């Protein structure tokens, strides 16, 4: 299966108010291996909002000599056509790309989903890690992906980071604990044979039980609330 991990940067947050795409970055994943990259800056023919500039650092002056979206649309669509697009918070990026396509002359696709499928990696992360932070930085920490160079958002850098995270997130369990601490992801799930010998159950001897109770008695004496094991046992 051919997958393309994609990210965009924009002049603002609302395509319905005329905001435009200023950068596209994409990473090809073939058979779970990272392949070709696609990247371009785009002249939006409108000013970049101050809040957006604080996020990605792409100024009006920097973008002024870059190609317009219509000039790069063909090569971009060729790169993503037929692929499964993997995008973090996909509705945001897809809405901008669809808006850009709507401005092109007849003969071009008008919707991204007309030429490829879209998978929202944020939805996947929320299902896999419910109740936790699932932004790209949080996922990088959780899966041990180095994002130290991410001072500002950049479409290609973010696509590269997301590609690494996506492969780890879909390759197996990354952590036994629900935390954002780095963890080594497991690439394959090893299933034990159904006819394996039963695990023996070793029960505590009378001497071990007496030693355990003596230890709890000591915790009762030293703790104002008593041994937590006994509190839980009677809860």
PDB file of C-alpha atoms in Angstrom:
ATOM      1  CA  UNK A   1       0.000   0.000   0.000  1.00  0.00           C
ATOM      2  CA  UNK A   2       1.254   3.463  -0.883  1.00  0.00           C
ATOM      3  CA  UNK A   3       0.727   6.051   1.829  1.00  0.00           C
ATOM      4  CA  UNK A   4       1.634   9.731   1.829  1.00  0.00           C
ATOM      5  CA  UNK A   5       2.022  11.589   5.109  1.00  0.00           C
ATOM      6  CA  UNK A   6       1.192  15.243   4.468  1.00  0.00           C
ATOM      7  CA  UNK A   7       1.166  18.567   6.267  1.00  0.00           C
ATOM      8  CA  UNK A   8       0.470  22.172   5.280  1.00  0.00           C
ATOM      9  CA  UNK A   9       1.130  25.630   6.637  1.00  0.00           C
ATOM     10  CA  UNK A  10      -1.319  28.442   5.919  1.00  0.00           C
ATOM     11  CA  UNK A  11      -1.862  32.200   6.156  1.00  0.00           C
ATOM     12  CA  UNK A  12      -4.529  31.727   8.840  1.00  0.00           C
ATOM     13  CA  UNK A  13      -7.161  29.368  10.144  1.00  0.00           C
ATOM     14  CA  UNK A  14     -10.197  29.858   7.887  1.00  0.00           C
ATOM     15  CA  UNK A  15     -10.228  29.074   4.178  1.00  0.00           C
ATOM     16  CA  UNK A  16     -13.801  30.346   4.018  1.00  0.00           C
ATOM     17  CA  UNK A  17     -12.347  33.795   4.758  1.00  0.00           C
ATOM     18  CA  UNK A  18      -9.837  33.493   1.937  1.00  0.00           C
ATOM     19  CA  UNK A  19      -6.848  32.141   3.829  1.00  0.00           C
ATOM     20  CA  UNK A  20      -4.409  30.196   1.662  1.00  0.00           C
ATOM     21  CA  UNK A  21      -1.793  27.463   1.771  1.00  0.00           C
ATOM     22  CA  UNK A  22       1.815  28.691   1.970  1.00  0.00           C
ATOM     23  CA  UNK A  23       3.711  25.400   2.354  1.00  0.00           C
ATOM     24  CA  UNK A  24       3.133  21.728   1.600  1.00  0.00           C
ATOM     25  CA  UNK A  25       5.331  18.884   2.802  1.00  0.00           C
ATOM     26  CA  UNK A  26       4.735  15.211   2.098  1.00  0.00           C
ATOM     27  CA  UNK A  27       6.550  11.945   2.747  1.00  0.00           C
ATOM     28  CA  UNK A  28       5.877   8.740   0.821  1.00  0.00           C
ATOM     29  CA  UNK A  29       5.592   5.499   2.791  1.00  0.00           C
ATOM     30  CA  UNK A  30       5.760   2.290   0.772  1.00  0.00           C
ATOM     31  CA  UNK A  31       5.464  -1.076   2.527  1.00  0.00           C
ATOM     32  CA  UNK A  32       6.122   0.691   5.849  1.00  0.00           C
ATOM     33  CA  UNK A  33       9.359   2.230   4.562  1.00  0.00           C
ATOM     34  CA  UNK A  34       9.875   5.956   4.074  1.00  0.00           C
ATOM     35  CA  UNK A  35      10.572   6.878   0.469  1.00  0.00           C
ATOM     36  CA  UNK A  36      10.353  10.019  -1.655  1.00  0.00           C
ATOM     37  CA  UNK A  37       9.682  13.505  -0.261  1.00  0.00           C
ATOM     38  CA  UNK A  38       7.725  16.388  -1.747  1.00  0.00           C
ATOM     39  CA  UNK A  39       8.059  19.979  -0.539  1.00  0.00           C
ATOM     40  CA  UNK A  40       7.223  23.444  -1.803  1.00  0.00           C
ATOM     41  CA  UNK A  41       6.585  26.976  -0.561  1.00  0.00           C
ATOM     42  CA  UNK A  42       3.637  28.764  -2.149  1.00  0.00           C
ATOM     43  CA  UNK A  43       2.877  32.441  -2.776  1.00  0.00           C
ATOM     44  CA  UNK A  44      -0.565  33.048  -1.243  1.00  0.00           C
ATOM     45  CA  UNK A  45      -1.274  36.432  -2.883  1.00  0.00           C
ATOM     46  CA  UNK A  46      -2.516  37.732   0.465  1.00  0.00           C
ATOM     47  CA  UNK A  47      -0.901  38.684   3.750  1.00  0.00           C
ATOM     48  CA  UNK A  48       0.058  36.133   6.384  1.00  0.00           C
ATOM     49  CA  UNK A  49      -1.778  36.689   9.671  1.00  0.00           C
ATOM     50  CA  UNK A  50       0.444  37.626  12.600  1.00  0.00           C
ATOM     51  CA  UNK A  51      -0.698  34.575  14.574  1.00  0.00           C
ATOM     52  CA  UNK A  52       0.154  32.260  11.670  1.00  0.00           C
ATOM     53  CA  UNK A  53       3.578  33.870  11.265  1.00  0.00           C
ATOM     54  CA  UNK A  54       4.277  33.161  14.939  1.00  0.00           C
ATOM     55  CA  UNK A  55       3.572  29.483  14.254  1.00  0.00           C
ATOM     56  CA  UNK A  56       5.583  28.895  11.061  1.00  0.00           C
ATOM     57  CA  UNK A  57       7.762  31.994  10.569  1.00  0.00           C
ATOM     58  CA  UNK A  58       7.003  32.334   6.842  1.00  0.00           C
ATOM     59  CA  UNK A  59       6.846  36.045   6.058  1.00  0.00           C
ATOM     60  CA  UNK A  60       5.132  37.881   3.215  1.00  0.00           C
ATOM     61  CA  UNK A  61       8.550  38.918   1.900  1.00  0.00           C
ATOM     62  CA  UNK A  62       9.877  35.348   1.917  1.00  0.00           C
ATOM     63  CA  UNK A  63       6.812  34.039   0.084  1.00  0.00           C
ATOM     64  CA  UNK A  64       6.595  36.866  -2.457  1.00  0.00           C
ATOM     65  CA  UNK A  65       8.739  35.157  -5.134  1.00  0.00           C
ATOM     66  CA  UNK A  66       7.414  31.621  -4.645  1.00  0.00           C
ATOM     67  CA  UNK A  67       5.099  29.920  -7.191  1.00  0.00           C
ATOM     68  CA  UNK A  68       1.328  30.198  -6.844  1.00  0.00           C
ATOM     69  CA  UNK A  69      -0.657  27.092  -5.949  1.00  0.00           C
ATOM     70  CA  UNK A  70      -1.838  26.706  -9.536  1.00  0.00           C
ATOM     71  CA  UNK A  71       1.777  26.414 -10.672  1.00  0.00           C
ATOM     72  CA  UNK A  72       2.557  23.482  -8.360  1.00  0.00           C
ATOM     73  CA  UNK A  73      -0.876  21.826  -8.324  1.00  0.00           C
ATOM     74  CA  UNK A  74      -0.033  19.316 -11.062  1.00  0.00           C
ATOM     75  CA  UNK A  75       3.089  17.935  -9.407  1.00  0.00           C
ATOM     76  CA  UNK A  76       1.441  17.867  -5.974  1.00  0.00           C
ATOM     77  CA  UNK A  77      -1.622  16.011  -7.236  1.00  0.00           C
ATOM     78  CA  UNK A  78       0.582  13.571  -9.110  1.00  0.00           C
ATOM     79  CA  UNK A  79       2.529  12.855  -5.910  1.00  0.00           C
ATOM     80  CA  UNK A  80      -0.551  12.106  -3.805  1.00  0.00           C
ATOM     81  CA  UNK A  81      -2.898  10.577  -6.411  1.00  0.00           C
ATOM     82  CA  UNK A  82      -4.112   7.093  -5.509  1.00  0.00           C
ATOM     83  CA  UNK A  83      -2.415   7.111  -2.096  1.00  0.00           C
ATOM     84  CA  UNK A  84      -3.796   6.917   1.393  1.00  0.00           C
ATOM     85  CA  UNK A  85      -3.148  10.415   2.729  1.00  0.00           C
ATOM     86  CA  UNK A  86      -2.202  10.434   6.420  1.00  0.00           C
ATOM     87  CA  UNK A  87      -2.770  13.864   7.989  1.00  0.00           C
ATOM     88  CA  UNK A  88      -2.839  14.957  11.631  1.00  0.00           C
ATOM     89  CA  UNK A  89      -6.130  16.792  12.181  1.00  0.00           C
ATOM     90  CA  UNK A  90      -7.041  16.051   8.574  1.00  0.00           C
ATOM     91  CA  UNK A  91     -10.177  18.249   8.299  1.00  0.00           C
ATOM     92  CA  UNK A  92      -8.017  21.367   8.686  1.00  0.00           C
ATOM     93  CA  UNK A  93      -5.512  20.573   5.927  1.00  0.00           C
ATOM     94  CA  UNK A  94      -8.090  19.008   3.610  1.00  0.00           C
ATOM     95  CA  UNK A  95     -10.350  22.064   3.847  1.00  0.00           C
ATOM     96  CA  UNK A  96      -7.462  24.281   2.742  1.00  0.00           C
ATOM     97  CA  UNK A  97      -6.410  21.981  -0.084  1.00  0.00           C
ATOM     98  CA  UNK A  98     -10.010  21.695  -1.282  1.00  0.00           C
ATOM     99  CA  UNK A  99     -10.286  25.494  -1.249  1.00  0.00           C
ATOM    100  CA  UNK A 100      -7.120  25.790  -3.334  1.00  0.00           C
ATOM    101  CA  UNK A 101      -8.457  23.209  -5.792  1.00  0.00           C
ATOM    102  CA  UNK A 102     -11.735  25.094  -6.063  1.00  0.00           C
ATOM    103  CA  UNK A 103      -9.822  28.115  -7.390  1.00  0.00           C
ATOM    104  CA  UNK A 104      -8.197  26.172 -10.225  1.00  0.00           C
ATOM    105  CA  UNK A 105      -9.595  26.123 -13.779  1.00  0.00           C
ATOM    106  CA  UNK A 106     -11.882  23.332 -14.963  1.00  0.00           C
ATOM    107  CA  UNK A 107     -10.143  20.051 -15.590  1.00  0.00           C
ATOM    108  CA  UNK A 108      -8.558  19.781 -12.150  1.00  0.00           C
ATOM    109  CA  UNK A 109      -9.996  17.693  -9.295  1.00  0.00           C
ATOM    110  CA  UNK A 110     -12.084  19.829  -6.956  1.00  0.00           C
ATOM    111  CA  UNK A 111     -11.714  17.687  -3.834  1.00  0.00           C
ATOM    112  CA  UNK A 112      -8.706  15.872  -2.415  1.00  0.00           C
ATOM    113  CA  UNK A 113     -10.867  12.829  -1.682  1.00  0.00           C
ATOM    114  CA  UNK A 114     -11.676  12.570  -5.392  1.00  0.00           C
ATOM    115  CA  UNK A 115      -8.133  11.297  -6.009  1.00  0.00           C
ATOM    116  CA  UNK A 116      -7.067   9.647  -2.737  1.00  0.00           C
ATOM    117  CA  UNK A 117      -8.340   8.424   0.618  1.00  0.00           C
ATOM    118  CA  UNK A 118      -7.658  10.348   3.824  1.00  0.00           C
ATOM    119  CA  UNK A 119      -6.742   8.961   7.232  1.00  0.00           C
ATOM    120  CA  UNK A 120      -6.754  11.284  10.239  1.00  0.00           C
ATOM    121  CA  UNK A 121      -3.844  10.237  12.468  1.00  0.00           C
ATOM    122  CA  UNK A 122      -5.190  12.401  15.308  1.00  0.00           C
ATOM    123  CA  UNK A 123      -8.391  10.334  15.403  1.00  0.00           C
ATOM    124  CA  UNK A 124      -6.251   7.181  15.436  1.00  0.00           C
ATOM    125  CA  UNK A 125      -4.129   8.558  18.301  1.00  0.00           C
ATOM    126  CA  UNK A 126      -7.217   9.482  20.344  1.00  0.00           C
ATOM    127  CA  UNK A 127      -8.545   5.937  19.997  1.00  0.00           C
ATOM    128  CA  UNK A 128      -5.174   4.443  20.912  1.00  0.00           C
ATOM    129  CA  UNK A 129      -4.413   6.873  23.769  1.00  0.00           C
ATOM    130  CA  UNK A 130      -7.772   8.093  25.136  1.00  0.00           C
ATOM    131  CA  UNK A 131      -7.664  10.929  27.638  1.00  0.00           C
ATOM    132  CA  UNK A 132      -4.078  11.861  26.781  1.00  0.00           C
ATOM    133  CA  UNK A 133      -2.483  14.656  24.787  1.00  0.00           C
ATOM    134  CA  UNK A 134      -2.316  13.619  21.154  1.00  0.00           C
ATOM    135  CA  UNK A 135      -0.718  16.593  19.427  1.00  0.00           C
ATOM    136  CA  UNK A 136       2.376  15.896  17.336  1.00  0.00           C
ATOM    137  CA  UNK A 137       4.820  16.979  20.058  1.00  0.00           C
ATOM    138  CA  UNK A 138       3.100  14.763  22.641  1.00  0.00           C
ATOM    139  CA  UNK A 139       3.160  11.786  20.271  1.00  0.00           C
ATOM    140  CA  UNK A 140       6.850  12.364  19.528  1.00  0.00           C
ATOM    141  CA  UNK A 141       7.575  12.208  23.263  1.00  0.00           C
ATOM    142  CA  UNK A 142       5.413   9.132  23.712  1.00  0.00           C
ATOM    143  CA  UNK A 143       7.063   7.205  20.897  1.00  0.00           C
ATOM    144  CA  UNK A 144      10.602   8.481  21.392  1.00  0.00           C
ATOM    145  CA  UNK A 145      10.770  10.431  18.107  1.00  0.00           C
ATOM    146  CA  UNK A 146      13.359  13.241  18.237  1.00  0.00           C
ATOM    147  CA  UNK A 147      11.555  16.552  17.610  1.00  0.00           C
ATOM    148  CA  UNK A 148      14.270  18.790  19.074  1.00  0.00           C
ATOM    149  CA  UNK A 149      14.605  20.686  15.769  1.00  0.00           C
ATOM    150  CA  UNK A 150      10.922  21.712  15.814  1.00  0.00           C
ATOM    151  CA  UNK A 151      11.289  25.290  17.045  1.00  0.00           C
ATOM    152  CA  UNK A 152       8.666  26.391  14.516  1.00  0.00           C
ATOM    153  CA  UNK A 153       6.093  24.426  12.584  1.00  0.00           C
ATOM    154  CA  UNK A 154       7.248  23.443   9.106  1.00  0.00           C
ATOM    155  CA  UNK A 155       5.226  21.346   6.677  1.00  0.00           C
ATOM    156  CA  UNK A 156       8.040  19.025   5.597  1.00  0.00           C
ATOM    157  CA  UNK A 157       9.538  18.636   9.081  1.00  0.00           C
ATOM    158  CA  UNK A 158       6.120  17.940  10.579  1.00  0.00           C
ATOM    159  CA  UNK A 159       5.339  15.423   7.821  1.00  0.00           C
ATOM    160  CA  UNK A 160       8.647  13.645   8.510  1.00  0.00           C
ATOM    161  CA  UNK A 161       7.967  13.536  12.250  1.00  0.00           C
ATOM    162  CA  UNK A 162       4.405  12.344  11.699  1.00  0.00           C
ATOM    163  CA  UNK A 163       5.622   9.607   9.338  1.00  0.00           C
ATOM    164  CA  UNK A 164       7.920   8.269  12.076  1.00  0.00           C
ATOM    165  CA  UNK A 165       5.151   8.507  14.685  1.00  0.00           C
ATOM    166  CA  UNK A 166       2.592   6.893  12.386  1.00  0.00           C
ATOM    167  CA  UNK A 167       4.817   3.898  11.674  1.00  0.00           C
ATOM    168  CA  UNK A 168       5.444   3.411  15.396  1.00  0.00           C
ATOM    169  CA  UNK A 169       1.817   3.992  16.350  1.00  0.00           C
ATOM    170  CA  UNK A 170       0.573   1.425  13.833  1.00  0.00           C
ATOM    171  CA  UNK A 171       3.399  -1.070  14.353  1.00  0.00           C
ATOM    172  CA  UNK A 172       2.609  -2.309  17.845  1.00  0.00           C
ATOM    173  CA  UNK A 173       2.337  -1.303  21.482  1.00  0.00           C
ATOM    174  CA  UNK A 174       4.665   1.551  22.366  1.00  0.00           C
ATOM    175  CA  UNK A 175       4.312   1.627  26.130  1.00  0.00           C
ATOM    176  CA  UNK A 176       2.793  -0.315  28.984  1.00  0.00           C
ATOM    177  CA  UNK A 177       2.028   2.881  30.886  1.00  0.00           C
ATOM    178  CA  UNK A 178      -0.321   5.747  29.848  1.00  0.00           C
ATOM    179  CA  UNK A 179       2.254   8.515  29.803  1.00  0.00           C
ATOM    180  CA  UNK A 180       3.986  10.891  27.435  1.00  0.00           C
ATOM    181  CA  UNK A 181       7.421   9.581  28.388  1.00  0.00           C
ATOM    182  CA  UNK A 182       9.573   8.205  25.555  1.00  0.00           C
ATOM    183  CA  UNK A 183       9.039   4.525  24.943  1.00  0.00           C
ATOM    184  CA  UNK A 184      10.437   1.972  22.547  1.00  0.00           C
ATOM    185  CA  UNK A 185       7.714   0.802  20.198  1.00  0.00           C
ATOM    186  CA  UNK A 186       7.324  -2.877  19.471  1.00  0.00           C
ATOM    187  CA  UNK A 187       7.219  -3.608  15.757  1.00  0.00           C
ATOM    188  CA  UNK A 188       5.535  -7.024  15.916  1.00  0.00           C
ATOM    189  CA  UNK A 189       3.060  -8.653  18.256  1.00  0.00           C
ATOM    190  CA  UNK A 190       4.258 -12.077  19.378  1.00  0.00           C
ATOM    191  CA  UNK A 191       1.354 -14.421  20.104  1.00  0.00           C
ATOM    192  CA  UNK A 192       1.940 -17.449  22.328  1.00  0.00           C
ATOM    193  CA  UNK A 193       0.742 -20.855  21.080  1.00  0.00           C
ATOM    194  CA  UNK A 194      -2.633 -21.940  22.437  1.00  0.00           C
ATOM    195  CA  UNK A 195      -1.243 -25.353  23.420  1.00  0.00           C
ATOM    196  CA  UNK A 196       1.539 -23.920  25.563  1.00  0.00           C
ATOM    197  CA  UNK A 197       1.964 -25.423  29.074  1.00  0.00           C
ATOM    198  CA  UNK A 198      -0.085 -23.750  31.777  1.00  0.00           C
ATOM    199  CA  UNK A 199       1.776 -21.309  33.993  1.00  0.00           C
ATOM    200  CA  UNK A 200       2.143 -22.845  37.472  1.00  0.00           C
ATOM    201  CA  UNK A 201       0.497 -20.918  40.307  1.00  0.00           C
ATOM    202  CA  UNK A 202       2.686 -20.753  43.408  1.00  0.00           C
ATOM    203  CA  UNK A 203       0.725 -19.895  46.550  1.00  0.00           C
ATOM    204  CA  UNK A 204       2.279 -18.289  49.610  1.00  0.00           C
ATOM    205  CA  UNK A 205       3.278 -20.662  52.415  1.00  0.00           C
ATOM    206  CA  UNK A 206       1.947 -20.154  55.985  1.00  0.00           C
ATOM    207  CA  UNK A 207       5.317 -18.692  56.954  1.00  0.00           C
ATOM    208  CA  UNK A 208       5.210 -16.206  54.059  1.00  0.00           C
ATOM    209  CA  UNK A 209       1.662 -15.173  54.950  1.00  0.00           C
ATOM    210  CA  UNK A 210       2.678 -14.542  58.570  1.00  0.00           C
ATOM    211  CA  UNK A 211       5.671 -12.476  57.400  1.00  0.00           C
ATOM    212  CA  UNK A 212       3.373 -10.479  55.110  1.00  0.00           C
ATOM    213  CA  UNK A 213       0.929  -9.730  57.941  1.00  0.00           C
ATOM    214  CA  UNK A 214       3.816  -8.701  60.211  1.00  0.00           C
ATOM    215  CA  UNK A 215       5.009  -6.275  57.532  1.00  0.00           C
ATOM    216  CA  UNK A 216       1.507  -4.781  57.231  1.00  0.00           C
ATOM    217  CA  UNK A 217       1.377  -4.426  61.034  1.00  0.00           C
ATOM    218  CA  UNK A 218       4.602  -2.425  60.860  1.00  0.00           C
ATOM    219  CA  UNK A 219       3.127  -0.179  58.121  1.00  0.00           C
ATOM    220  CA  UNK A 220       0.009   0.331  60.262  1.00  0.00           C
ATOM    221  CA  UNK A 221       2.169   1.564  63.132  1.00  0.00           C
ATOM    222  CA  UNK A 222       4.234   3.945  60.965  1.00  0.00           C
ATOM    223  CA  UNK A 223       1.439   5.380  58.810  1.00  0.00           C
ATOM    224  CA  UNK A 224      -1.310   7.634  60.095  1.00  0.00           C
ATOM    225  CA  UNK A 225      -3.810   6.041  57.705  1.00  0.00           C
ATOM    226  CA  UNK A 226      -2.517   2.494  57.998  1.00  0.00           C
ATOM    227  CA  UNK A 227      -1.317   0.105  55.305  1.00  0.00           C
ATOM    228  CA  UNK A 228      -2.877   0.910  51.959  1.00  0.00           C
ATOM    229  CA  UNK A 229      -3.274  -2.797  51.125  1.00  0.00           C
ATOM    230  CA  UNK A 230      -5.582  -3.286  54.092  1.00  0.00           C
ATOM    231  CA  UNK A 231      -7.573  -0.141  53.233  1.00  0.00           C
ATOM    232  CA  UNK A 232      -8.099  -1.365  49.697  1.00  0.00           C
ATOM    233  CA  UNK A 233      -9.037  -4.853  50.856  1.00  0.00           C
ATOM    234  CA  UNK A 234     -11.867  -3.461  53.000  1.00  0.00           C
ATOM    235  CA  UNK A 235     -12.998  -0.719  50.586  1.00  0.00           C
TER     236      UNK A 235
END
